[in-house]
Every structure is written in structure tokens, then in C-alpha cells.
């Protein structure tokens, strides 16, 4: 059962570069790439189906490696208030901010959370995303974190996408534990994480290391628990202040440290040595009108892999298009379109520990790819949003758009 996809050009993204093959073809067998190369080298074989891609440019399916796509309600009213001059602190004091999303998420049923997340994640899928990471973190107690993680598993079963689930119980302090952050961390380490992992709901563990969330010492306790459960870790680090979270993440061989606006040169060196991916989130940078840039020169100089992601969340990045984030990666962070494409394919695969199977088009990897009706791959980054004409192939099957 081999399918031949012919008449295309391919940006394979091997080694983090276009690594283009012009006048190319791909043979898929089941969910995998059986052969890839120039059409003239195509081995004689029998194909059950031949699909003409009409000269399209093929890239790996895009990977959105940091999202909070499951949540109740949204914060558009808060957004409007802020623009009328109400401060973030005033909004938080009147029960807004993360607390309002936690309330709405706790009130929602699994079915309601699934329905609203499906709409959002479908937008990302139509944008060319075939692999997505989704975090919990708006439940903040066992039952509600479990509910979120179960919805993430249901999204995986429903959508033609690879979905990775990350437990972010250490996202904020729940109302039950005000002024008792150490006790909440104990509860995460002793009860929540072991149980949720035992139920098969967790692929990785994340935390929010920030002065308004959890300290490096508290995060380290969560990381130790993750290590004892054999789960990889990631970290929201250095978004608003320099606490050394990214160095801590590197010490625990984290898959990624994310945000990173305030990271230091020492943090960059630690991440480079550990092979921890830097996940930059231009949507949150833009939405918060941040002025402190992540240290891009230093990240490049030390050879840290850079991934880009939507951070889709109701508070700081209500981003329904990864391609818009890709353009921002170029305009705001001065990544070239080639670096941006690597950032949402092979480097994003590294940020999820999926680099052996996803993120580039090579023999043996999964057959996840997008055929774009464009003249050059840089167009995927160049156009601001919109729906570029494309065909999406996931695990060897064309997705009905
Ligand atoms: N960093 C963020 O920017 C979001 N979470 C995080 O760890 C904020 C999430 C929210 O406001 O709902
Ligand atoms: Fe986030």
C-alpha cells in the first residue's frame, strides 16, 4: 500500500535548513515516509495511488510546541477594560486575570471544554499544524487538572494531529492555597503528579517560574518529582524577570525553556550545553507590548536551537494562527524565514522530544506534510495571516479541510 506524491518541490528542513529538493516526489507507506528524493530517481514500484501536487512546495507539517488551548471562557472583556485604562493589577484584584480563567475552566464540563478547544485547535490545524502540545494549568486541583488532561487526550483521539499533553499544575496558586505556595507544591509532588501520570495523562511536566508564580526552589521540587516519574520537563522562564529558571531547566535536561526575554548569557550557555531548546513566543511578547527582547544574538552565537510557538492562551496570547506568529518571529525577532520554518518544524520537534519521528521530511519519519501553493517557502512566513492555499497530509492521509 504505497502512495506516490509527485510533482512538487520539498523543503525537507533536515539539519534546520531548507535542504531543498526540487522536482521531487515522496512515497508514503502507511503512516511513514518510505522514500523521498528527486522524481528522476524514483524507484520503479507499484503504487496504489498517485497524487499530483501541481508544483506545490512541500514542508513538514508545522509543530506548535507550546499552547494552553484548553480553557473555559475567554478574557476579551478584560482586554477591552485594559484598553479603557483599567490596570492589570486592578483587574487581578477584582478577580480577573488567570483566576477568572481558572474559575471558568472549573465550571466547564469536559464536553464544553472539548467543544471550545476543538474550534481553536482546528484553526491551527487549518494553518498547517499537524503536531501540537497542550498544557493543563487552569484547573489547579486534582479533579480539574485531570479534566483538562482528559480533554487533551480526547483532542488527540478526535483530530488528525499528534497531540502531546503537558501537566502545568504549577501555573498559578489556586484559591485554596493562598499564601501557602509551598503546601501547593507539596500537593503537586505528592498527590497530583503521581496520580495523573499513573492514569496515563501526562507526557511532560511544566511550571511557571516567575516572581508572581513559583520560585526556582519550588520549581526544582516539581522537577525532582518529574524525574522520579521518568517524565521530561519544560519551563516557563525569564518571561518577566531574571530568576535563573532557564539555567535550572538546563540542569534538569529540560526539553525546552520558554519565553526567555530576561535570560542572561550564563543561562544561554547552560541551555546550549544541555541541548535545551529556546522556545520564543512572539504572540505574548506582542500582546503584552514587551520591550525587553530575548537575547537573540547570544542564542545564535552559542548555537541554541530556537523554536517558535503560539502560546495560545486567553490571557497573554489569544493566537489562532501559527503562521502569524511565524511572521512575527521574523519581524520582531529578526529570524530569517528559513530559521522560522526550522523553528516550527525540526526545532519544535526537539522541544517535544519528537525529533526522531517528526519535524523533517526523511525516510522513516512520519508522513506529516503540507503542500503549499506558493513560489518559494519564504512565502509561508512572508504573508501576514490569511489562509494560504494548501493540502495537509497527516500520517500519510490527506486531511479534509
Ligand atoms: N505565561 C503566560 O504568559 C501565561 N501563562 C504563563 O505561564 C498567562 C496565562 C494567562 O494569563 O491565562
Ligand atoms: Fe505559556
PDB file of N, CA, C and O in Angstrom, residues 43-100:
ATOM      1  N   UNK A  43      12.346   5.063  -7.595  1.00  0.00           N
ATOM      2  CA  UNK A  43      12.497   3.654  -7.942  1.00  0.00           C
ATOM      3  C   UNK A  43      11.217   3.104  -8.594  1.00  0.00           C
ATOM      4  O   UNK A  43      10.119   3.513  -8.215  1.00  0.00           O
ATOM      5  N   UNK A  44      11.378   2.222  -9.547  1.00  0.00           N
ATOM      6  CA  UNK A  44      10.204   1.593 -10.169  1.00  0.00           C
ATOM      7  C   UNK A  44       9.517   0.741  -9.111  1.00  0.00           C
ATOM      8  O   UNK A  44      10.162  -0.035  -8.412  1.00  0.00           O
ATOM      9  N   UNK A  45       8.222   0.946  -8.953  1.00  0.00           N
ATOM     10  CA  UNK A  45       7.486   0.223  -7.903  1.00  0.00           C
ATOM     11  C   UNK A  45       6.003   0.299  -8.253  1.00  0.00           C
ATOM     12  O   UNK A  45       5.617   1.053  -9.145  1.00  0.00           O
ATOM     13  N   UNK A  46       5.199  -0.446  -7.554  1.00  0.00           N
ATOM     14  CA  UNK A  46       3.748  -0.382  -7.778  1.00  0.00           C
ATOM     15  C   UNK A  46       3.132   0.521  -6.722  1.00  0.00           C
ATOM     16  O   UNK A  46       3.418   0.365  -5.537  1.00  0.00           O
ATOM     17  N   UNK A  47       2.311   1.484  -7.157  1.00  0.00           N
ATOM     18  CA  UNK A  47       1.689   2.408  -6.218  1.00  0.00           C
ATOM     19  C   UNK A  47       0.178   2.237  -6.260  1.00  0.00           C
ATOM     20  O   UNK A  47      -0.412   2.153  -7.337  1.00  0.00           O
ATOM     21  N   UNK A  48      -0.437   2.197  -5.072  1.00  0.00           N
ATOM     22  CA  UNK A  48      -1.892   2.050  -5.028  1.00  0.00           C
ATOM     23  C   UNK A  48      -2.572   3.342  -5.442  1.00  0.00           C
ATOM     24  O   UNK A  48      -3.721   3.338  -5.866  1.00  0.00           O
ATOM     25  N   UNK A  49      -1.840   4.457  -5.294  1.00  0.00           N
ATOM     26  CA  UNK A  49      -2.437   5.759  -5.603  1.00  0.00           C
ATOM     27  C   UNK A  49      -1.322   6.711  -6.006  1.00  0.00           C
ATOM     28  O   UNK A  49      -0.234   6.659  -5.424  1.00  0.00           O
ATOM     29  N   UNK A  50      -1.593   7.559  -7.001  1.00  0.00           N
ATOM     30  CA  UNK A  50      -0.629   8.598  -7.372  1.00  0.00           C
ATOM     31  C   UNK A  50      -1.319   9.952  -7.246  1.00  0.00           C
ATOM     32  O   UNK A  50      -2.399  10.152  -7.807  1.00  0.00           O
ATOM     33  N   UNK A  51      -0.717  10.842  -6.471  1.00  0.00           N
ATOM     34  CA  UNK A  51      -1.333  12.155  -6.236  1.00  0.00           C
ATOM     35  C   UNK A  51      -0.436  13.227  -6.846  1.00  0.00           C
ATOM     36  O   UNK A  51       0.747  13.314  -6.521  1.00  0.00           O
ATOM     37  N   UNK A  52      -1.024  14.056  -7.734  1.00  0.00           N
ATOM     38  CA  UNK A  52      -0.286  15.136  -8.377  1.00  0.00           C
ATOM     39  C   UNK A  52      -0.393  16.390  -7.504  1.00  0.00           C
ATOM     40  O   UNK A  52      -1.492  16.876  -7.250  1.00  0.00           O
ATOM     41  N   UNK A  53       0.741  16.910  -7.047  1.00  0.00           N
ATOM     42  CA  UNK A  53       0.725  18.085  -6.163  1.00  0.00           C
ATOM     43  C   UNK A  53       0.872  19.394  -6.953  1.00  0.00           C
ATOM     44  O   UNK A  53       1.024  20.473  -6.365  1.00  0.00           O
ATOM     45  N   UNK A  54       0.843  19.322  -8.271  1.00  0.00           N
ATOM     46  CA  UNK A  54       0.772  20.516  -9.130  1.00  0.00           C
ATOM     47  C   UNK A  54       1.867  21.545  -8.877  1.00  0.00           C
ATOM     48  O   UNK A  54       1.596  22.745  -8.841  1.00  0.00           O
ATOM     49  N   UNK A  55       3.049  21.080  -8.615  1.00  0.00           N
ATOM     50  CA  UNK A  55       4.175  22.018  -8.463  1.00  0.00           C
ATOM     51  C   UNK A  55       4.225  22.719  -7.118  1.00  0.00           C
ATOM     52  O   UNK A  55       4.941  23.720  -6.957  1.00  0.00           O
ATOM     53  N   UNK A  56       3.493  22.224  -6.121  1.00  0.00           N
ATOM     54  CA  UNK A  56       3.476  22.860  -4.794  1.00  0.00           C
ATOM     55  C   UNK A  56       4.834  22.724  -4.094  1.00  0.00           C
ATOM     56  O   UNK A  56       5.640  21.853  -4.438  1.00  0.00           O
ATOM     57  N   UNK A  57       5.039  23.586  -3.087  1.00  0.00           N
ATOM     58  CA  UNK A  57       6.190  23.427  -2.185  1.00  0.00           C
ATOM     59  C   UNK A  57       5.733  22.644  -0.966  1.00  0.00           C
ATOM     60  O   UNK A  57       4.758  23.017  -0.306  1.00  0.00           O
ATOM     61  N   UNK A  58       6.440  21.572  -0.654  1.00  0.00           N
ATOM     62  CA  UNK A  58       6.078  20.720   0.473  1.00  0.00           C
ATOM     63  C   UNK A  58       7.019  21.000   1.645  1.00  0.00           C
ATOM     64  O   UNK A  58       8.244  21.059   1.470  1.00  0.00           O
ATOM     65  N   UNK A  59       6.425  21.205   2.820  1.00  0.00           N
ATOM     66  CA  UNK A  59       7.236  21.324   4.046  1.00  0.00           C
ATOM     67  C   UNK A  59       6.745  20.271   5.035  1.00  0.00           C
ATOM     68  O   UNK A  59       5.645  19.736   4.882  1.00  0.00           O
ATOM     69  N   UNK A  60       7.529  20.019   6.086  1.00  0.00           N
ATOM     70  CA  UNK A  60       6.984  19.174   7.151  1.00  0.00           C
ATOM     71  C   UNK A  60       5.720  19.815   7.707  1.00  0.00           C
ATOM     72  O   UNK A  60       5.570  21.047   7.660  1.00  0.00           O
ATOM     73  N   UNK A  61       4.807  19.028   8.244  1.00  0.00           N
ATOM     74  CA  UNK A  61       3.667  19.589   8.972  1.00  0.00           C
ATOM     75  C   UNK A  61       4.209  20.480  10.081  1.00  0.00           C
ATOM     76  O   UNK A  61       5.229  20.163  10.697  1.00  0.00           O
ATOM     77  N   UNK A  62       3.538  21.618  10.327  1.00  0.00           N
ATOM     78  CA  UNK A  62       4.047  22.538  11.346  1.00  0.00           C
ATOM     79  C   UNK A  62       3.780  21.972  12.747  1.00  0.00           C
ATOM     80  O   UNK A  62       2.836  21.204  12.950  1.00  0.00           O
ATOM     81  N   UNK A  63       4.638  22.369  13.685  1.00  0.00           N
ATOM     82  CA  UNK A  63       4.543  21.873  15.066  1.00  0.00           C
ATOM     83  C   UNK A  63       4.397  23.068  16.000  1.00  0.00           C
ATOM     84  O   UNK A  63       5.268  23.937  16.038  1.00  0.00           O
ATOM     85  N   UNK A  64       3.289  23.126  16.728  1.00  0.00           N
ATOM     86  CA  UNK A  64       3.073  24.198  17.709  1.00  0.00           C
ATOM     87  C   UNK A  64       3.396  23.600  19.075  1.00  0.00           C
ATOM     88  O   UNK A  64       2.597  22.852  19.643  1.00  0.00           O
ATOM     89  N   UNK A  65       4.589  23.926  19.595  1.00  0.00           N
ATOM     90  CA  UNK A  65       5.132  23.162  20.735  1.00  0.00           C
ATOM     91  C   UNK A  65       4.834  23.771  22.099  1.00  0.00           C
ATOM     92  O   UNK A  65       5.380  23.308  23.111  1.00  0.00           O
ATOM     93  N   UNK A  66       3.990  24.801  22.177  1.00  0.00           N
ATOM     94  CA  UNK A  66       3.666  25.415  23.483  1.00  0.00           C
ATOM     95  C   UNK A  66       2.299  26.080  23.380  1.00  0.00           C
ATOM     96  O   UNK A  66       2.186  27.192  22.861  1.00  0.00           O
ATOM     97  N   UNK A  67       1.256  25.377  23.823  1.00  0.00           N
ATOM     98  CA  UNK A  67      -0.072  26.013  23.828  1.00  0.00           C
ATOM     99  C   UNK A  67      -0.831  25.681  25.106  1.00  0.00           C
ATOM    100  O   UNK A  67      -0.567  24.683  25.770  1.00  0.00           O
ATOM    101  N   UNK A  68      -1.776  26.576  25.408  1.00  0.00           N
ATOM    102  CA  UNK A  68      -2.721  26.363  26.510  1.00  0.00           C
ATOM    103  C   UNK A  68      -4.103  26.380  25.835  1.00  0.00           C
ATOM    104  O   UNK A  68      -4.916  27.254  26.092  1.00  0.00           O
ATOM    105  N   UNK A  69      -4.332  25.443  24.904  1.00  0.00           N
ATOM    106  CA  UNK A  69      -5.527  25.528  24.051  1.00  0.00           C
ATOM    107  C   UNK A  69      -6.819  25.157  24.750  1.00  0.00           C
ATOM    108  O   UNK A  69      -7.897  25.425  24.223  1.00  0.00           O
ATOM    109  N   UNK A  70      -6.721  24.483  25.905  1.00  0.00           N
ATOM    110  CA  UNK A  70      -7.939  24.064  26.616  1.00  0.00           C
ATOM    111  C   UNK A  70      -8.197  25.043  27.763  1.00  0.00           C
ATOM    112  O   UNK A  70      -7.370  25.176  28.666  1.00  0.00           O
ATOM    113  N   UNK A  71      -9.316  25.753  27.720  1.00  0.00           N
ATOM    114  CA  UNK A  71      -9.674  26.650  28.833  1.00  0.00           C
ATOM    115  C   UNK A  71     -11.146  27.036  28.722  1.00  0.00           C
ATOM    116  O   UNK A  71     -11.739  26.986  27.643  1.00  0.00           O
ATOM    117  N   UNK A  72     -11.720  27.419  29.862  1.00  0.00           N
ATOM    118  CA  UNK A  72     -13.098  27.896  29.861  1.00  0.00           C
ATOM    119  C   UNK A  72     -13.136  29.399  29.629  1.00  0.00           C
ATOM    120  O   UNK A  72     -12.213  30.120  30.023  1.00  0.00           O
ATOM    121  N   UNK A  73     -14.204  29.874  28.997  1.00  0.00           N
ATOM    122  CA  UNK A  73     -14.390  31.308  28.783  1.00  0.00           C
ATOM    123  C   UNK A  73     -13.311  31.912  27.918  1.00  0.00           C
ATOM    124  O   UNK A  73     -12.613  31.219  27.176  1.00  0.00           O
ATOM    125  N   UNK A  74     -13.193  33.244  28.003  1.00  0.00           N
ATOM    126  CA  UNK A  74     -12.037  33.917  27.405  1.00  0.00           C
ATOM    127  C   UNK A  74     -11.939  35.270  28.099  1.00  0.00           C
ATOM    128  O   UNK A  74     -12.735  35.586  28.982  1.00  0.00           O
ATOM    129  N   UNK A  75     -10.959  36.072  27.739  1.00  0.00           N
ATOM    130  CA  UNK A  75     -10.747  37.311  28.504  1.00  0.00           C
ATOM    131  C   UNK A  75     -10.845  38.549  27.606  1.00  0.00           C
ATOM    132  O   UNK A  75     -10.151  39.535  27.817  1.00  0.00           O
ATOM    133  N   UNK A  76     -11.737  38.483  26.611  1.00  0.00           N
ATOM    134  CA  UNK A  76     -11.854  39.624  25.694  1.00  0.00           C
ATOM    135  C   UNK A  76     -12.416  40.855  26.406  1.00  0.00           C
ATOM    136  O   UNK A  76     -12.057  41.989  26.087  1.00  0.00           O
ATOM    137  N   UNK A  77     -13.287  40.641  27.403  1.00  0.00           N
ATOM    138  CA  UNK A  77     -13.860  41.788  28.120  1.00  0.00           C
ATOM    139  C   UNK A  77     -12.756  42.489  28.927  1.00  0.00           C
ATOM    140  O   UNK A  77     -12.674  43.717  28.983  1.00  0.00           O
ATOM    141  N   UNK A  78     -11.889  41.652  29.504  1.00  0.00           N
ATOM    142  CA  UNK A  78     -10.735  42.184  30.243  1.00  0.00           C
ATOM    143  C   UNK A  78      -9.806  42.976  29.309  1.00  0.00           C
ATOM    144  O   UNK A  78      -9.286  44.042  29.672  1.00  0.00           O
ATOM    145  N   UNK A  79      -9.630  42.459  28.126  1.00  0.00           N
ATOM    146  CA  UNK A  79      -8.814  43.121  27.093  1.00  0.00           C
ATOM    147  C   UNK A  79      -9.389  44.507  26.814  1.00  0.00           C
ATOM    148  O   UNK A  79      -8.676  45.518  26.787  1.00  0.00           O
ATOM    149  N   UNK A  80     -10.709  44.559  26.678  1.00  0.00           N
ATOM    150  CA  UNK A  80     -11.367  45.844  26.402  1.00  0.00           C
ATOM    151  C   UNK A  80     -11.191  46.797  27.585  1.00  0.00           C
ATOM    152  O   UNK A  80     -10.889  47.975  27.407  1.00  0.00           O
ATOM    153  N   UNK A  81     -11.324  46.271  28.811  1.00  0.00           N
ATOM    154  CA  UNK A  81     -11.163  47.119  30.006  1.00  0.00           C
ATOM    155  C   UNK A  81      -9.759  47.688  30.077  1.00  0.00           C
ATOM    156  O   UNK A  81      -9.553  48.857  30.398  1.00  0.00           O
ATOM    157  N   UNK A  82      -8.797  46.864  29.787  1.00  0.00           N
ATOM    158  CA  UNK A  82      -7.407  47.328  29.848  1.00  0.00           C
ATOM    159  C   UNK A  82      -7.202  48.472  28.872  1.00  0.00           C
ATOM    160  O   UNK A  82      -6.515  49.446  29.166  1.00  0.00           O
ATOM    161  N   UNK A  83      -7.829  48.374  27.723  1.00  0.00           N
ATOM    162  CA  UNK A  83      -7.671  49.435  26.726  1.00  0.00           C
ATOM    163  C   UNK A  83      -8.452  50.686  27.093  1.00  0.00           C
ATOM    164  O   UNK A  83      -8.212  51.764  26.559  1.00  0.00           O
ATOM    165  N   UNK A  84      -9.386  50.530  28.046  1.00  0.00           N
ATOM    166  CA  UNK A  84     -10.090  51.725  28.548  1.00  0.00           C
ATOM    167  C   UNK A  84      -9.340  52.331  29.730  1.00  0.00           C
ATOM    168  O   UNK A  84      -9.826  53.258  30.361  1.00  0.00           O
ATOM    169  N   UNK A  85      -8.186  51.732  30.083  1.00  0.00           N
ATOM    170  CA  UNK A  85      -7.347  52.341  31.109  1.00  0.00           C
ATOM    171  C   UNK A  85      -7.338  51.639  32.451  1.00  0.00           C
ATOM    172  O   UNK A  85      -6.676  52.074  33.380  1.00  0.00           O
ATOM    173  N   UNK A  86      -8.086  50.536  32.586  1.00  0.00           N
ATOM    174  CA  UNK A  86      -8.050  49.796  33.849  1.00  0.00           C
ATOM    175  C   UNK A  86      -6.746  48.994  33.896  1.00  0.00           C
ATOM    176  O   UNK A  86      -6.393  48.339  32.919  1.00  0.00           O
ATOM    177  N   UNK A  87      -6.019  49.058  35.010  1.00  0.00           N
ATOM    178  CA  UNK A  87      -4.696  48.405  35.055  1.00  0.00           C
ATOM    179  C   UNK A  87      -4.834  46.899  35.277  1.00  0.00           C
ATOM    180  O   UNK A  87      -5.858  46.411  35.782  1.00  0.00           O
ATOM    181  N   UNK A  88      -3.767  46.184  34.923  1.00  0.00           N
ATOM    182  CA  UNK A  88      -3.746  44.737  35.097  1.00  0.00           C
ATOM    183  C   UNK A  88      -3.936  44.383  36.573  1.00  0.00           C
ATOM    184  O   UNK A  88      -4.665  43.453  36.906  1.00  0.00           O
ATOM    185  N   UNK A  89      -3.292  45.188  37.455  1.00  0.00           N
ATOM    186  CA  UNK A  89      -3.386  44.936  38.902  1.00  0.00           C
ATOM    187  C   UNK A  89      -4.833  45.112  39.381  1.00  0.00           C
ATOM    188  O   UNK A  89      -5.336  44.304  40.173  1.00  0.00           O
ATOM    189  N   UNK A  90      -5.513  46.138  38.871  1.00  0.00           N
ATOM    190  CA  UNK A  90      -6.918  46.353  39.265  1.00  0.00           C
ATOM    191  C   UNK A  90      -7.790  45.195  38.782  1.00  0.00           C
ATOM    192  O   UNK A  90      -8.680  44.733  39.498  1.00  0.00           O
ATOM    193  N   UNK A  91      -7.505  44.743  37.564  1.00  0.00           N
ATOM    194  CA  UNK A  91      -8.278  43.622  37.018  1.00  0.00           C
ATOM    195  C   UNK A  91      -8.051  42.368  37.859  1.00  0.00           C
ATOM    196  O   UNK A  91      -8.992  41.667  38.231  1.00  0.00           O
ATOM    197  N   UNK A  92      -6.791  42.132  38.217  1.00  0.00           N
ATOM    198  CA  UNK A  92      -6.461  40.959  39.034  1.00  0.00           C
ATOM    199  C   UNK A  92      -7.136  41.074  40.402  1.00  0.00           C
ATOM    200  O   UNK A  92      -7.707  40.102  40.909  1.00  0.00           O
ATOM    201  N   UNK A  93      -7.117  42.282  40.991  1.00  0.00           N
ATOM    202  CA  UNK A  93      -7.706  42.479  42.327  1.00  0.00           C
ATOM    203  C   UNK A  93      -9.211  42.258  42.309  1.00  0.00           C
ATOM    204  O   UNK A  93      -9.799  41.850  43.313  1.00  0.00           O
ATOM    205  N   UNK A  94      -9.861  42.491  41.161  1.00  0.00           N
ATOM    206  CA  UNK A  94     -11.308  42.257  41.102  1.00  0.00           C
ATOM    207  C   UNK A  94     -11.627  40.853  40.567  1.00  0.00           C
ATOM    208  O   UNK A  94     -12.699  40.616  40.017  1.00  0.00           O
ATOM    209  N   UNK A  95     -10.672  39.941  40.727  1.00  0.00           N
ATOM    210  CA  UNK A  95     -10.938  38.539  40.388  1.00  0.00           C
ATOM    211  C   UNK A  95     -10.683  38.192  38.929  1.00  0.00           C
ATOM    212  O   UNK A  95     -11.047  37.116  38.465  1.00  0.00           O
ATOM    213  N   UNK A  96     -10.037  39.104  38.197  1.00  0.00           N
ATOM    214  CA  UNK A  96      -9.758  38.832  36.779  1.00  0.00           C
ATOM    215  C   UNK A  96      -8.426  38.118  36.609  1.00  0.00           C
ATOM    216  O   UNK A  96      -7.903  37.520  37.547  1.00  0.00           O
ATOM    217  N   UNK A  97      -7.887  38.175  35.419  1.00  0.00           N
ATOM    218  CA  UNK A  97      -6.606  37.526  35.131  1.00  0.00           C
ATOM    219  C   UNK A  97      -6.739  36.016  35.134  1.00  0.00           C
ATOM    220  O   UNK A  97      -7.825  35.471  34.886  1.00  0.00           O
ATOM    221  N   UNK A  98      -5.638  35.338  35.444  1.00  0.00           N
ATOM    222  CA  UNK A  98      -5.632  33.870  35.432  1.00  0.00           C
ATOM    223  C   UNK A  98      -6.771  33.326  36.296  1.00  0.00           C
ATOM    224  O   UNK A  98      -7.436  32.355  35.927  1.00  0.00           O
ATOM    225  N   UNK A  99      -7.031  33.986  37.450  1.00  0.00           N
ATOM    226  CA  UNK A  99      -8.069  33.488  38.374  1.00  0.00           C
ATOM    227  C   UNK A  99      -9.422  33.348  37.659  1.00  0.00           C
ATOM    228  O   UNK A  99     -10.159  32.391  37.929  1.00  0.00           O
ATOM    229  N   UNK A 100      -9.738  34.271  36.757  1.00  0.00           N
ATOM    230  CA  UNK A 100     -11.047  34.178  36.095  1.00  0.00           C
ATOM    231  C   UNK A 100     -11.076  32.993  35.131  1.00  0.00           C
ATOM    232  O   UNK A 100     -12.103  32.328  34.978  1.00  0.00           O
TER     233      UNK A 100
END
